[in-house]
C-alpha angles and dihedrals in degrees: 000000000000125000131191089259095052116115122246126249113330143162105269109241092215093052108056117193095025123122119253112296131197118258104312089221087066090071100180092053093043091048092049091050091050093051090049094048108122116240094013107116142132123013095351089057093046091051092045090051090050092050091048090051091046091057092046094051092044088054091050090049091053093044090052089063096238112194125225117284093048129103136182112221132188114219138177117015093347089052089061089067100246131098129191115215094266101026121139120249108238108195137163126203103213122197141168097245108296128060133159114255089227095057097073091046091053088057101037100045096061088050092052090045090056091058095245118143109243130196107186144168138178115216147141119245090257092050092049091051091048091052090049091051090054099038119046093195091054090049091054090051092051092052086073096048112150128185117246107166145337128031106013091190089067092053091048090050090051094049093046094047095046093048091048091050092046094052093045093049097038097106089057099035101044093068087050090050091051092052090052090051091047093050091047091051091050090051099043102027128218114319093213093064104036123104090206103029129185101235093205111033105032119095108279092025134122093280089063090056088057089050092051091051090050091052090050089053089061090063088223098103142348134209123249099266102199108112094354097105092046091050092051091047091052092053091046090051090052090049090051091053090046091053091050094046095048099030087224137104092248127150098189116096099215123200091242091057101043098088092051093045090050091050093049090051093047092244121151098241145327093278091054089048092053092047090054091048091048093049091052092047092051091052091053095043092049091049087053092052091050093047097047089050089055091046091052091052094050094046091048090052093048091048091055094247119135093220138004123251109250118235107224117238097020113103115220128178119186134231094213134280115341128242094261097046095083090072090064094059126229113355118243113254118204120190115244103167139336105311094000130098137170115245128167091349095308137099107243137165119278117244091252096047115126109196093178091064100033111066092174092059097094092056093041092051092046093049093047091049095048095045090053094044093245134133119239111248114255094231089049094055091046092051093047090052092048100043111026119099119225116271115264116252118271094035120242112259091251093059092055091046092050092050090052090047090052093050092045091062090079116199092006089064094063101075090041091052090048090054091052090048093049090061097041096251096126091056090053092052096043111025093189090058092084090066092060098033111119090351109155122227110216094205123109090220093063120082097185145046113261095262095047090046088057091052092046090051089054088050090054091044091054088067090054100052092110089062096064137054092221109046090166092063091045093053095045092046089050091053093049106031095106097033089116092068088088090067134063121263131025105355092211092057093043090046092055091057093046095046093052088057094044093046091053088047090053091051100251115156123245095265094049091045089054091050092051090049091052092049094050095043093049104031089121097040100089097050093041092050095043093052099039106035134063106262092206094055109101088217090065092060091041090055090059095045088057088059101041119029103181137048093242090055090048091051090052095048092047093052092044091050092054095043091050093050094046091050092049096063144276093288093058097063132039139158088261094054091043092053092049092050093044091051093050092047091051091053092048091047090055089053092048097043110141094021091107097060121163117279117265111254112245117232114261115264122242089255092053092048089050091053091048092052091049093049092048091048098047102029087227133107115274118206138192136170135205117194135171114256089219130050095013105111112194097020090121086077089073098058091112093067119106113249097022109165141143117299113256098195134270121268111265096018116140114253110272095013117129115233119244113243129338133297118241122188120197123185117189133167106258115276135152119274097017097136096050093042096051092044089051092054091051090049090049089057091047094248114151115216110229094176138348140183132194126194140160122244131179102194100168103021091253097116137295122310120199115224118200118191113193135184106201138174132189114257086223136334124027128324115274123266110279099228093049094050092048092048093050091050091054093045092049092050094050091046099247092113117059099208095181093053092046092051091049091050092050093049091048092051093049109020113207118246114260105264133215122286111273134181113271118262117273116219114178140161110236120231114275091252089071090079135001095203105039144027112253117218115193120203123187116179145142107275117249136161110283095014095129090044091057092047092049093049091050092052091047091048089051090059098239130131121237102219096174134001135190113195125182132174109200109187103311095337127095117212110185136172123193122192105211135191135175118255089275093055098255128131114263122258116250091253093048092047090053091052092051092049090051090051092053091048090053091050090053093050 
C-alpha cells in the first residue's frame, strides 16, 4: 500500500525492461500498469506479474514484523513463478512451531483489501508434510514451493522433505494420481474436441502439464519434451487473454468470448483460435499417454511383474523400457509383422527393420499394433517419422491393405492413429488431412472435430464390415467422407473431387475409385431422402437408383450412412431415423435385385492350362509361381518352382502399383479336401492368403483337375524355401503330413496373443439367383492364420464339393464365396445348404 513517503512512478528494480510503474507498494495500481504495458504479453508478462507480486508480499511480510524462524512460501501455480491476470495467490506461512496469531492477519488482510484472491495456510514443515501425505492435491502444490521471504532454511527444508516423500511414495501415489486424472477427464472431457473447453481441467489442459512435471520429479519417467513447453505456453496465453476479456478468473473458453480472445491474441478468427488450442491440447494429451505408459512399465518392473495389465480404453504409448526393466534381463520380442515385433506391451521395430528402405513400414507397424490391441512405441513412431521415405504414388498394394487393416481394428486404431498424427505421419500419407485436422464443427450435433469424426466413423464402420462385400471401400470411404470440409462450398461435392485424387494416389483402380467417389458425394443422400421424401412415392426410390446402381454399392452407402450418423453424436441417429433409412434401402434393393450377380469367370491363362495338362498327365501336383521382380523381398526362395518368371501384374491393379505378395498356381487331380489341405500347408509356412480362386478344368478329357490360384504373402520374414513348401504340399495331399495336428501343435507351443474384439463371422447361403448350377455359400470373417484351412475342412467334412471359390482378404477381413454341389454335381437343397452353413459356423467358433 502507498504511504506519504512513497516515491512516485518509477521503473521497478526487480522488473528490468518494464515501463515506469506506480509505487510498487501500491500493488493494485502497479499491477494494472503492468497489465496495460504495451508489448508485454505471454510468459514475460506472467513472470513479471509474479515478480511484482513477490516483491509486494515480501514487503508485507517485512512490515508485519515477522520474527526469525518464519518464512513466506509461494506454492501451486504461483510457486511456479508465473501468474495469469486473475490467478489466485497460493501462499504458505511456514514456521518452526510457534507464531503469533496476529502475524498472518497482518499479511493476509492487505491482500484481501487489494481485491486479490488468496489461498493461504499456516503450518510447520512437519504439518505441511503430513497434509501432503494425506492429500495428493496438496502434495502436488507443495512440489512447486518457492521462497518469497523470511527464513530460507525453512523453505529449503520443506522442499527437500516434500520431494523426498514424493519420490519415496511414488509407486503408491502415481496410480492414485492417474485415477484423479482419469476422473477429471471424464468430468471435463477432452480439451481438443470441446467447443467450450476448460483450459485447465479438461484432458490435455494445463492441469495435465502440472501432472507431467510431478511425474518427472519422481525420477521414474519423464514426458517427451519436444513441443510440450510451447503447447503449455499457448494454452496459458489463451487463458491470459480470457482473463483480460472477461475480467474474471475463468478457465472455460466460452463461445461468447472466443472472438474477443482471438482478437486480443492477434488470431484471424475464433475457429483459428480453437484449432490452435486443440493442437496444443493434443500435444499435451499425447505426452501424457506416453508418460503414463512409461510409468506403468516401471511400476510393473518394480512390482516383479513381467508386464503391466492394460486398462481398456486408455491409450498409452511408451518412451522405451523403464528404469527397473533392466533387472529382468532382455525383453521378450514376439514377431507381429515384417519389421515389427511386440516388446514390453508395445509394437516396436524389429532389430533388422530398415525404415529408410521400407516406405510401407509406418502403415505396417500401425496396422500390426492396432490389430493386436497395442500402442506403437514412442521411439518407434519418432524413428519412422525421421527415417521413412514418402510412399511412391500410386501406393504399393501392401500400403493400401495395411491402411485398411489399421482402420478395421476399430477402437484399437484410435490411439495408434493419434500417435501417427502426433509425428506428422498422417499428413504425409493424406496431404488433404491437414485441412481438416483440429477443425472445429460449430454444430451442437457434432461431438468431434472434423478429423476425429472421420476416424470415429471408420471405427463405427469397422463393426459393419460383415454387412458389405467390400469392407475395404467402406472403411476408406468412412475415413474420407467429410474430407471436403477443409474447402469452401458444399463439402460433399468438394470431397468427391478430393477422394478421386486420393483414391488414385492410394492405387485403387478406376471402378473402385468411382465407387468411393459416389459414397463420398452421396453420404448424406439416404438419410436426407428418407426423412424428407415420401417413401411410397416411386420417384423417391428412383432418385436413389440414379445414385447407386448395384446392390453392393447400396450396401456400402447404407453402412456408411449409419456409421457417419453414429459417429456424429446421439442426436444424429435414432430408431426412427434408422427405420426410415432401412425402409428406403429395402425398397431400393428390391428395384436393384439381380444387379449384384456373380463375377464372370475369366478364361484360364496359357500357364494355368499347361499346369492342368501336366497334373492330368502325371497324376501329381503341378506348381508355378509368379512374383514381382521389385518389392518382393524373399522371392528368391522360390526359384526352384517350375514356371518361375517375372510378375506381369494382377488384374485390376492401378498402373504403376506393385502387387502385394506372390502368385502361386497349383493344379491337382480332383480329390476330396484339396482346398483345406492346401490352405493348411500355406498357413503352416506362415503364408497369409490375400486372394485365392478355385476352378475345375478337364484339359485332356481324363477327368477333372482342380486349379487353385493363390496370392500369398509372408506374415513376417522371408518366404519359405521352395523345395520344402513343395514337399509339404505333396505330403499333405498323400496323407503323410497331418496339417491340422501340426497347426494345433504350433499354436499350443506359442499361443497367439488375445486379439481385439471383432464382429462375429457371417456365414450365409446366397439367394438361388446367385447361381443356377451351384449353391453359393458366403463367408465374411476376420482374417486369421488357418482360416481358409478350417473352412475347407468343414466343407470337406460336410461331404460337399467345392466347384469354384473366390477368396479375398481385404485389409483384415476375409470375404469368401464358395460354389458348392453335392457329389453328383447338383446344387444343394435348402435344408442341406443350411446344414453346411452351420458346420462352417461351428468350425469358425
